[in-house]
Coordinates of C-alpha atoms in Angstrom, one line a residue:
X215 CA 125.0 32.1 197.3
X216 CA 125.5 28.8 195.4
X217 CA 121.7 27.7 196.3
X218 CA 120.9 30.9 194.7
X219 CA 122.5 30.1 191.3
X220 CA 121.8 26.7 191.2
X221 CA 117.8 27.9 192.0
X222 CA 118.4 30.3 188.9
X223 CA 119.9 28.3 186.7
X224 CA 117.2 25.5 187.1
X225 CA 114.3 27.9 186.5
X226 CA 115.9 30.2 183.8
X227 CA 117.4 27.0 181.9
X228 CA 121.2 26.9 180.8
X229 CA 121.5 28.9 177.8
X230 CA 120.1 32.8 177.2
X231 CA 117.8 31.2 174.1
X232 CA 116.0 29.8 177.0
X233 CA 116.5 33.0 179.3
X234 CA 115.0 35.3 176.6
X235 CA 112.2 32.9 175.5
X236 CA 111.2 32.5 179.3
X237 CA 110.6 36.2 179.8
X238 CA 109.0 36.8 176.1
X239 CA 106.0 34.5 177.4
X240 CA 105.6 36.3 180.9
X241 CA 106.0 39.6 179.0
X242 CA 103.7 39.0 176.2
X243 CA 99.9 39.0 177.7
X244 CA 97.6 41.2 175.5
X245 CA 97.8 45.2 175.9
X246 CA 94.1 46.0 178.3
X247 CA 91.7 47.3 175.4
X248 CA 93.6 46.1 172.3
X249 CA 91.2 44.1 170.9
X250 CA 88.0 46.6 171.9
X251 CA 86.3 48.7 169.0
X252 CA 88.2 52.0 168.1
X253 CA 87.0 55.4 169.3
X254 CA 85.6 58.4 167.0
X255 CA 89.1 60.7 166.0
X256 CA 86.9 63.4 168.0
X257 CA 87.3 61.3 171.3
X258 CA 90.6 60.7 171.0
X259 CA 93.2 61.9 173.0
X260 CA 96.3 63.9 171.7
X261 CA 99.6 62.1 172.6
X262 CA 102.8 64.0 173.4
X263 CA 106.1 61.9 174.5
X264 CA 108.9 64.0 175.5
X265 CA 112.2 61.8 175.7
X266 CA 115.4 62.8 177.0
X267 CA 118.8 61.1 176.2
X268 CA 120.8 59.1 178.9
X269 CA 118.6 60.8 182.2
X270 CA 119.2 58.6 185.4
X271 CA 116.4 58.4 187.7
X272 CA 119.3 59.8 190.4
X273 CA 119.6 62.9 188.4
X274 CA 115.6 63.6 188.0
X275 CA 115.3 63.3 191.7
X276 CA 117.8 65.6 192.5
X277 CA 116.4 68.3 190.2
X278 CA 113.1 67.8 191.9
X279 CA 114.3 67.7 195.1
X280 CA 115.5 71.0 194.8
X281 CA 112.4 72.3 192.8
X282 CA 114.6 72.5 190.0
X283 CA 111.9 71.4 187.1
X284 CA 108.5 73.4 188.4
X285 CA 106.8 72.6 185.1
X286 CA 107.7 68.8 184.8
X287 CA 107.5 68.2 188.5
X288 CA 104.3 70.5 189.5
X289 CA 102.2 70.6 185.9
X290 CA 102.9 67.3 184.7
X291 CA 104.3 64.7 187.9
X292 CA 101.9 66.4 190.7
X293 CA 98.5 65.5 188.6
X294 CA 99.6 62.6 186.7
X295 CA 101.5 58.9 187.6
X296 CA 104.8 58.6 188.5
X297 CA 106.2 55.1 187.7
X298 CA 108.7 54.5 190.4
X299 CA 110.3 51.3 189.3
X300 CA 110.2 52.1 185.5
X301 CA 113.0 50.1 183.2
X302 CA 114.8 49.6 180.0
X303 CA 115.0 45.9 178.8
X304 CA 118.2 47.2 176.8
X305 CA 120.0 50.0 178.3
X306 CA 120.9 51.7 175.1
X307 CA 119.8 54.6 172.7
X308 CA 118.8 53.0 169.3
X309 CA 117.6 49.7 170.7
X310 CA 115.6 51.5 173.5
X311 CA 114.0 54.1 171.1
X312 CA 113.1 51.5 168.5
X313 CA 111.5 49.7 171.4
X314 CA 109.2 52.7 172.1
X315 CA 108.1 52.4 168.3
X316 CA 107.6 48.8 168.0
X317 CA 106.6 47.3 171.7
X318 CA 109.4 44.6 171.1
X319 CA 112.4 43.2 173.0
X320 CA 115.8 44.4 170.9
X321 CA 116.0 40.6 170.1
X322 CA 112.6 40.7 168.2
X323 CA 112.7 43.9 166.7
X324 CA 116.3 43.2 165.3
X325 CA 118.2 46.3 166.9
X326 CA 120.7 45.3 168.9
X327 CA 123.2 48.6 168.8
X328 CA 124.1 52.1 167.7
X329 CA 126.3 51.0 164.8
X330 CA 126.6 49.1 161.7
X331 CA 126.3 46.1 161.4
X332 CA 123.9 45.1 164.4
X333 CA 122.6 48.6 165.3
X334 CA 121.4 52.2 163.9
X335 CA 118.6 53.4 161.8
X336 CA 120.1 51.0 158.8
X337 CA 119.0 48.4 160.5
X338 CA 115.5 49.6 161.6
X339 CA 112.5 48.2 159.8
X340 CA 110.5 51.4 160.1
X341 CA 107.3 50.3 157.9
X342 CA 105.3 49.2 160.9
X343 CA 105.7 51.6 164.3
X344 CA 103.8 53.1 166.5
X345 CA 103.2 56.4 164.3
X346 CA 102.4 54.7 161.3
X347 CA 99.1 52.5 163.5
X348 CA 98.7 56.1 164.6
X349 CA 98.6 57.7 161.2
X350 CA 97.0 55.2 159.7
X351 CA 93.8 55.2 162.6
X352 CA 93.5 59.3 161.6
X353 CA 96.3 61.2 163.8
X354 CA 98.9 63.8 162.5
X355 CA 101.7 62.8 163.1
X356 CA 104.9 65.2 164.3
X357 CA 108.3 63.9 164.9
X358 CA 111.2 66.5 166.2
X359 CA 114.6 66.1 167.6
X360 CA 117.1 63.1 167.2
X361 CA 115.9 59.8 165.5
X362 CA 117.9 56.5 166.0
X363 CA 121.8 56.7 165.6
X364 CA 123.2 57.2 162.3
X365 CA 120.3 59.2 160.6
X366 CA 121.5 61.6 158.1
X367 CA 124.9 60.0 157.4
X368 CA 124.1 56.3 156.7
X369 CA 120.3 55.5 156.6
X370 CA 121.2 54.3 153.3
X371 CA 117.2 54.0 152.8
X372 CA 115.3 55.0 149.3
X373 CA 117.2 57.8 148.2
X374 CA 120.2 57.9 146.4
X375 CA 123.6 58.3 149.2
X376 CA 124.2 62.1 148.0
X377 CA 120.6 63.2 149.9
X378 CA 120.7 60.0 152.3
X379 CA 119.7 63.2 155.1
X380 CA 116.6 64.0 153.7
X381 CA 115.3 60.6 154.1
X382 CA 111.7 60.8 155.8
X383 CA 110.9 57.4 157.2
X384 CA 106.8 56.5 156.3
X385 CA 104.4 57.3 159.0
X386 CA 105.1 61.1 159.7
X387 CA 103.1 64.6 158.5
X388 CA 106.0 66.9 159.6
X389 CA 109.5 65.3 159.8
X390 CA 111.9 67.8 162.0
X391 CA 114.9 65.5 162.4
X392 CA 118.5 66.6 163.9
X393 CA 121.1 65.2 161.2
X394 CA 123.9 63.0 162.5
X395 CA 126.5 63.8 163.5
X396 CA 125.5 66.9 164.5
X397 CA 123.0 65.8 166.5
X398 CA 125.2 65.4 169.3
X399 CA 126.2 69.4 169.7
X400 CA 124.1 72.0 171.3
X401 CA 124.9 74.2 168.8
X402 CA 126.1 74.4 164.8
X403 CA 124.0 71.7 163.7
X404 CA 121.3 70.5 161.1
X405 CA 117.7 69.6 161.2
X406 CA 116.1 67.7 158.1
X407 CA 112.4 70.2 158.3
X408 CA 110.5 68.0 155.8
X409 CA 113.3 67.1 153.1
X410 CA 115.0 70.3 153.5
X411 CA 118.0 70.7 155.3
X412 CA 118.2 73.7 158.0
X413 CA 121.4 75.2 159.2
X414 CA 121.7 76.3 163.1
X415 CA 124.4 78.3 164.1
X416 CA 126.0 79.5 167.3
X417 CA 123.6 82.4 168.6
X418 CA 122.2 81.6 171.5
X419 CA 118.7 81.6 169.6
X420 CA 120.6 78.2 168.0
X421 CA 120.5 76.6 171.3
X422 CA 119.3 73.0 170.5
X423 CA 116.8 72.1 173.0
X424 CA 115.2 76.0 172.4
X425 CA 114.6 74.8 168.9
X426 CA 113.2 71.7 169.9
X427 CA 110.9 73.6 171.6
X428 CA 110.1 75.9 169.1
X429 CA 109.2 73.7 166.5
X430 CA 107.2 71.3 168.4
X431 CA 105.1 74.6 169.3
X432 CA 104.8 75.2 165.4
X433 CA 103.5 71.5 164.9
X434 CA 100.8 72.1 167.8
X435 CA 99.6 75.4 165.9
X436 CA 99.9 73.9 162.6
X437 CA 97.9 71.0 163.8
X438 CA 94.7 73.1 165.2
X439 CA 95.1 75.5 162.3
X440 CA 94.8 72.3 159.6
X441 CA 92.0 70.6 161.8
X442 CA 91.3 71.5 165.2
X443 CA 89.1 68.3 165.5
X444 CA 91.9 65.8 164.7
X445 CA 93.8 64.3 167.2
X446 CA 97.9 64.9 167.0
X447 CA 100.5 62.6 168.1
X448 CA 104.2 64.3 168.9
X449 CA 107.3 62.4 169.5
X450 CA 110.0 64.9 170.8
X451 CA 113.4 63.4 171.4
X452 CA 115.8 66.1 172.8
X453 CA 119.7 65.6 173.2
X454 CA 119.9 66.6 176.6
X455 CA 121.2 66.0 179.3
X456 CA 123.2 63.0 176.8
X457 CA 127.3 64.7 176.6
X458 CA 128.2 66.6 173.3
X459 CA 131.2 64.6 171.1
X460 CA 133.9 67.3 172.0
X461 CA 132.7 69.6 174.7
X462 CA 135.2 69.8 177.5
X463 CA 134.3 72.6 178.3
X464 CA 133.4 73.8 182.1
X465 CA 136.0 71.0 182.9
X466 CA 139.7 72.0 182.9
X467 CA 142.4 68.4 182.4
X468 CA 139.3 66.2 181.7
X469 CA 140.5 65.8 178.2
X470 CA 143.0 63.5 180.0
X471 CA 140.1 61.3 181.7
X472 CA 138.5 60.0 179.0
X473 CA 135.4 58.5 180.4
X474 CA 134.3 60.9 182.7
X475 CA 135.5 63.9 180.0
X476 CA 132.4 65.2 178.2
X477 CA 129.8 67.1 179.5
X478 CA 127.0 69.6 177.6
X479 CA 126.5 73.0 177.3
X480 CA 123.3 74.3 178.6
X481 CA 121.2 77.4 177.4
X482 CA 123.3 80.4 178.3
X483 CA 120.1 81.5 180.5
X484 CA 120.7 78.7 182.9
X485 CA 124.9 78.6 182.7
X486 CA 126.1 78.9 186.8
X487 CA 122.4 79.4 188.2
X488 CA 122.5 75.9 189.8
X489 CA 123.8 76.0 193.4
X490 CA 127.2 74.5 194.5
X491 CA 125.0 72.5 196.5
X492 CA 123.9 70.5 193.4
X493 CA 126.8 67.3 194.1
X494 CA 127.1 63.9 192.7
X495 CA 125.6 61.6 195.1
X496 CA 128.1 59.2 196.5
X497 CA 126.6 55.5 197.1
X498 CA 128.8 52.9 197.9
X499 CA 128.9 51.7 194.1
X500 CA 130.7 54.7 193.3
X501 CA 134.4 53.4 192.3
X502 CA 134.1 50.4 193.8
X503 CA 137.6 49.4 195.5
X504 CA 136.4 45.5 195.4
X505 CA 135.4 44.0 191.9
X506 CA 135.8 40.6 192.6
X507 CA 132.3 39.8 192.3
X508 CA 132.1 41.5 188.3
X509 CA 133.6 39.2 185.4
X510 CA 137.4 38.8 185.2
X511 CA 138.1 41.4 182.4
X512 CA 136.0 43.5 184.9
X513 CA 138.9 44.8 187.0
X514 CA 141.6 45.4 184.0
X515 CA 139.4 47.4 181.9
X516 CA 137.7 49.7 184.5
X517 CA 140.3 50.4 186.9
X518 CA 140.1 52.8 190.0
X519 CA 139.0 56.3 189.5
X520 CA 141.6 58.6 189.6
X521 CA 140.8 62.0 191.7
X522 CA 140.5 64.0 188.2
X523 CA 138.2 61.2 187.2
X524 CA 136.3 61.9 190.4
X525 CA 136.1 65.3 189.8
X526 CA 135.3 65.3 186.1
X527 CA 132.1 63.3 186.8
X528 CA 131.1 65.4 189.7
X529 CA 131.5 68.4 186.7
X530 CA 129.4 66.5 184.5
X531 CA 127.0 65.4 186.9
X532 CA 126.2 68.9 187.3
X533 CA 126.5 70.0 183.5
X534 CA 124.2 67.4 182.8
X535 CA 121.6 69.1 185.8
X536 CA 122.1 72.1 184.0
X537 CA 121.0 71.2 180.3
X538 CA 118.0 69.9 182.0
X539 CA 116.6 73.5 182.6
X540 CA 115.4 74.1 179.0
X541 CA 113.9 70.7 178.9
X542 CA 112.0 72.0 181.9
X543 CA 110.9 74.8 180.1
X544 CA 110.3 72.9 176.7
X545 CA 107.7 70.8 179.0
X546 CA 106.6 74.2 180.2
X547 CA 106.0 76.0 176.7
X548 CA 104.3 72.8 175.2
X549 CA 102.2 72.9 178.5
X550 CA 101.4 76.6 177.8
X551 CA 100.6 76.2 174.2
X552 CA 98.2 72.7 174.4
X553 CA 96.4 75.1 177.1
X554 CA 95.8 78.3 175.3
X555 CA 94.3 75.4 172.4
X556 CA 92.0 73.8 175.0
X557 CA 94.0 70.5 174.2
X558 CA 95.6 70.0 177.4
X559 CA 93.1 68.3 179.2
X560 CA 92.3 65.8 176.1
X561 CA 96.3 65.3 175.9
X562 CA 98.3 62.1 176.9
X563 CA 101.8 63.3 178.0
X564 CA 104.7 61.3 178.3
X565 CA 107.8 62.2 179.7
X566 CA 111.0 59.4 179.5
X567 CA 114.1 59.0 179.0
X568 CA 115.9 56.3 176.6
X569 CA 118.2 54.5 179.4
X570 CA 120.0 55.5 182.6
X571 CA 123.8 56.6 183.1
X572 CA 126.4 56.0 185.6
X573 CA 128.6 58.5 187.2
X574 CA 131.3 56.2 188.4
X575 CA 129.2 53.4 189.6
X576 CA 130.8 50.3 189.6
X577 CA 133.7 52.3 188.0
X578 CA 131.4 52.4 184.4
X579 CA 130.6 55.4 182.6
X580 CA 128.2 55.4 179.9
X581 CA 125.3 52.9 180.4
X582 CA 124.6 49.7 178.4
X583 CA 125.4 47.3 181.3
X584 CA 122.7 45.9 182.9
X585 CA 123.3 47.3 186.7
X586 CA 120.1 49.4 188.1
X587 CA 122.0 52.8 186.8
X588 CA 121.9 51.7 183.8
X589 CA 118.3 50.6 183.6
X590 CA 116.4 52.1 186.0
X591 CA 115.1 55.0 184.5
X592 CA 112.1 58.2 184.7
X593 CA 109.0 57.7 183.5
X594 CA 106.0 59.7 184.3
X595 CA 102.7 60.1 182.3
X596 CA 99.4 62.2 182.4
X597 CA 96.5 60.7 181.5
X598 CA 93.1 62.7 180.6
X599 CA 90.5 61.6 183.5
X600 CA 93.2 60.1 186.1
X601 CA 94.3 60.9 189.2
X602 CA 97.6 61.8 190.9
X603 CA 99.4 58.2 191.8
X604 CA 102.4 56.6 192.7
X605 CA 103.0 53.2 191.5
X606 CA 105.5 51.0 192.2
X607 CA 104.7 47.9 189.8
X608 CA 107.6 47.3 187.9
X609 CA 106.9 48.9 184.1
X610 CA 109.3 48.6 181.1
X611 CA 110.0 51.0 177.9
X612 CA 108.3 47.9 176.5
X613 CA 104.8 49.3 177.5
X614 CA 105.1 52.2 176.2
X615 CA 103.5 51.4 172.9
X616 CA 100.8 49.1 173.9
X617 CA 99.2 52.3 176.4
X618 CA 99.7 54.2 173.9
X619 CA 97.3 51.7 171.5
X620 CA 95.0 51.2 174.4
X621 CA 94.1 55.1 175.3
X622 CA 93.7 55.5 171.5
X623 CA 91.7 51.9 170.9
X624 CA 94.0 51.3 167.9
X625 CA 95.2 48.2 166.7
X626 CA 99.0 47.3 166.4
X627 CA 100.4 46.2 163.1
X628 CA 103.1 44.2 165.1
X629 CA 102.9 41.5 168.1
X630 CA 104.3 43.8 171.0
X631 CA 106.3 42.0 174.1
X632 CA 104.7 45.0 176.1
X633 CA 101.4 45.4 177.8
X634 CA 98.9 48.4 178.6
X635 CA 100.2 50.5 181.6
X636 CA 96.2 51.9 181.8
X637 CA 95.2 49.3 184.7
X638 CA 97.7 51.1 186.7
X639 CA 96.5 54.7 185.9
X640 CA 93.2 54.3 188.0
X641 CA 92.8 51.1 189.7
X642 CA 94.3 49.7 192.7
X643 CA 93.4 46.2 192.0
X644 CA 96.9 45.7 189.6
X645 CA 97.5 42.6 190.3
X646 CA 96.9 40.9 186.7
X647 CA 99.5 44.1 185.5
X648 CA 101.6 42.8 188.2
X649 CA 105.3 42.0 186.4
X650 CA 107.0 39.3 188.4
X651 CA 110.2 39.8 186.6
X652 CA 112.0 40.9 183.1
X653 CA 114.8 40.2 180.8
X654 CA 117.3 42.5 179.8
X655 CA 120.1 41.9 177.0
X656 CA 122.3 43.4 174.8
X657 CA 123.4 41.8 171.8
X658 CA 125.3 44.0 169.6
X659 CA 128.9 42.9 169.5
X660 CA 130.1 46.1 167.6
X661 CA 129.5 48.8 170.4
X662 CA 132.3 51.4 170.2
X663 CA 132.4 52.2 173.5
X664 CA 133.3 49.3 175.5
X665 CA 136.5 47.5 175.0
X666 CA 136.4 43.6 175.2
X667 CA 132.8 43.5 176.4
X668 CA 130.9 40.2 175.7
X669 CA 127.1 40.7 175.2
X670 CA 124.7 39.3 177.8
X671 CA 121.0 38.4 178.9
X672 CA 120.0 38.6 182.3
X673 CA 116.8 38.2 184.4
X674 CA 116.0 41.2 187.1
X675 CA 112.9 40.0 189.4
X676 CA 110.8 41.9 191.3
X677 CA 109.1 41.7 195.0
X678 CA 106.3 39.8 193.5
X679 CA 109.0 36.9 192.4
X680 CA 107.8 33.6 194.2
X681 CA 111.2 32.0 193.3
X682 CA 113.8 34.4 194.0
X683 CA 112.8 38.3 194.6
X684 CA 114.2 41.6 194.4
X685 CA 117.5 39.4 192.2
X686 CA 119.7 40.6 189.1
X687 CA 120.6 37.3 187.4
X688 CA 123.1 37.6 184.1
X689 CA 124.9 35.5 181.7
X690 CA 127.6 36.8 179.7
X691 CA 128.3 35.6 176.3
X692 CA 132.1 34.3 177.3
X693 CA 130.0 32.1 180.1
X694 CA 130.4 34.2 182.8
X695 CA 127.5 34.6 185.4
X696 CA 126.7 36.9 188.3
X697 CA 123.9 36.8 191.0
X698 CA 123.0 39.6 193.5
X699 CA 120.5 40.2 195.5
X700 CA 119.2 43.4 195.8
X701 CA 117.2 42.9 199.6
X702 CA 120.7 42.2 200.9
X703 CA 122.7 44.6 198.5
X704 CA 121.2 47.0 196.6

């Protein structure tokens, strides 16, 4: 082990400065097409992302496994590419999300948390992202579901703090925007439609992700009734399967286990249908009973899982499962609609979620750590004139935006640490998209959820490492360090 670290530590250098400015370098070749003359609006494709909140690759598996998400898995997965080793380079909702807008590593795009003052939509320059290059290059723009943490009760942006909520960041034709905190409940919530604010109650007609769906339908129609030759570009961010702030629910004494307590409601269509076969995997990381290998305040501030804390998390795991079912058939209706329109086969779609989750794993909840749980996570994507594929190149949440630029021959307004996913759609020569190896980091010292947790920056390699493959490599701020190697212990 020793030869391993002093190998790392030689190539990677001694401080995370180095680390991060290593792996900016490798990660920053030019997005395929970038630079290449930009298409007629009447050639260009639609662009529809669909990201869910806090979905494992584990738990997307298990739902198609059991054929569990027909639309996603047989419409969408079955004719597009699947992205089997797709990551997060910080395992967290705001930085992750403002990642997807910008191209950038959190430390270049400034986001390094949820909350004030290193994190949330505060700190979010939002006058150059992907939907403003879109906007700008002809394309309607349509945003729905939750933003970045904080919106609605302290974007603190152009308007005065008494209508902070209606704040509509530049870039967007039809703003439909959940209203913190709110957005984190299925049901008795608000949504910012354009400036005014819309109350949701508790019918099941309220049901969150329903609504979702509803109005991302409405800015399809709207779209091809304002212009059926312009192309449309819809960013929907549902709260699912992420827990709700106080729902205990389903899960009787959990209010005692406090990381494993919250689950989500799902639509009361779906409540009970999934089988009692639907169970919490249970890999060897799963309350791990050594922890000698983690950092030293490791072991005193996640100790053992209790058996309620076993059981809560097997009840969330499957709660979670179930508020997947109307994502399934959001994907489904949107799917439905673009076809009726004859825009489905000129449409990229995008399905993603923010970061990864753990169950138990390493005894964490939550995500944010760097482990493969936490940053492993689905992506798939379906791209007009490509075929069905599997590829197993490492990608990053990085990428996102420079495809996106690519299918549409736009320009960035911003240098993007990503590059163009679109060699892999097609081609099986991949080896210039080949990524050797990528940082991961979180920075924010002010995350709420995590007592006496240093920040860190950490290298995970891939097979095509010549130094050291298949490796997760991290240095915590309080100069601890840890080494695994995944061929050996996965």
């Amino acid at each position: 082990m020793w030869t391993f670290v002093i190998v790392l530590a030689f190539f990677l250098g001694s401080t995370t400065m180095q680390i991060s400015g290593f792996l900016l370098k490798e990660a920053s070749s030019p997005a395929t097409g970038l630079s290449g003359p930009r298409v007629e609006a009447e050639q260009q494709p639609n662009v529809v992302i669909v990201m869910v909140d806090d979905l494992d690759e584990g738990l997307l598996d298990t739902l198609f496994a059991n054929g569990f998400m027909p639309n996603l898995q047989y419409q969408v997965a079955q004719f597009g590419t699947t992205f089997s080793n797709s990551f997060v380079s910080t395992s967290l909702c705001c930085p992750s999300r403002v990642t997807l807008f910008t191209g950038q590593y959190s430390h270049n795009h400034g986001v390094y948390g949820n909350i004030l003052p290193a994190g949330g939509v505060t700190v979010f320059d939002d006058n150059s992202s992907l939907n403003i290059w879109l906007q700008d290059a002809g394309y309607r723009t349509g945003f729905v579901g939750k933003y970045l943490n904080g919106y609605g009760k302290n974007t603190n942006k152009p308007q005065s703090p008494k209508d902070y909520y209606k704040y509509v960041p530049p870039g967007w034709d039809d703003w439909q925007a959940l209203i913190d905190p709110e957005t984190y409940q299925v049901y008795d919530y608000n949504i910012n439609d354009n400036k005014a604010v819309r109350r949701f109650g508790s019918t099941p007609a309220a049901y969150q992700t329903d609504v979702l769906k509803n109005r991302s339908n409405d800015f399809i129609n709207e779209s091809d009734a304002l212009n059926d030759e312009q192309p449309f570009f819809l960013l929907v961010n549902t709260l699912a399967p992420h827990r709700e702030d106080a729902w205990v629910g389903n899960m009787p004494g959990c209010d005692t286990s406090a990381q494993w307590a919250k689950g989500i409601r799902s639509a009361p269509r779906h409540l009970g249908t999934l089988p009692s076969s639907i169970q919490m995997p249970q890999p060897p990381s799963i309350n791990e009973a050594d922890v000698s290998d983690k950092p030293w305040w490791f072991d005193g501030n996640r100790p053992l899982m209790t058996p309620l804390d076993i059981t809560c998390a097997q009840e969330q795991y499957r709660e979670r499962a179930e508020s997947m079912l109307a994502v399934d058939d959001l994907v489904g209706s949107l799917i439905s609609n673009l076809t009726s329109k004859n825009e489905w086969d000129n449409t990229v779609f995008i399905f993603v979620s923010d970061n990864g989750w753990y169950y138990g794993e390493h005894r964490l909840s939550g995500k944010v750590i760097g482990y493969e749980e936490g940053i492993r996570v689905p992506l798939i994507m379906k791209v007009p004139g490509a075929t069905h594929r599997n590829v197993s190149e490492i990608v990053l949440n990085n990428d996102l935006a420079p495809t996106i630029l690519d299918l549409t021959k736009i320009s960035p307004g911003l240098v993007m640490d990503g590059r163009s996913l679109v060699p892999l759609l097609s081609s099986n020569n991949v080896s210039a998209s080949t990524r050797k190896r990528f940082l991961v980091e979180f920075l924010s010292t002010s995350y709420f959820s995590i007592p006496i947790f240093p920040t860190f920056s950490a290298i995970r390699t891939g097979s095509e490492d010549t130094i050291v493959p298949n490796s997760y490599y991290v240095e915590w701020d309080d100069g601890e360090k840890e080494f695994y190697d995944l061929a050996k212990d996965p």
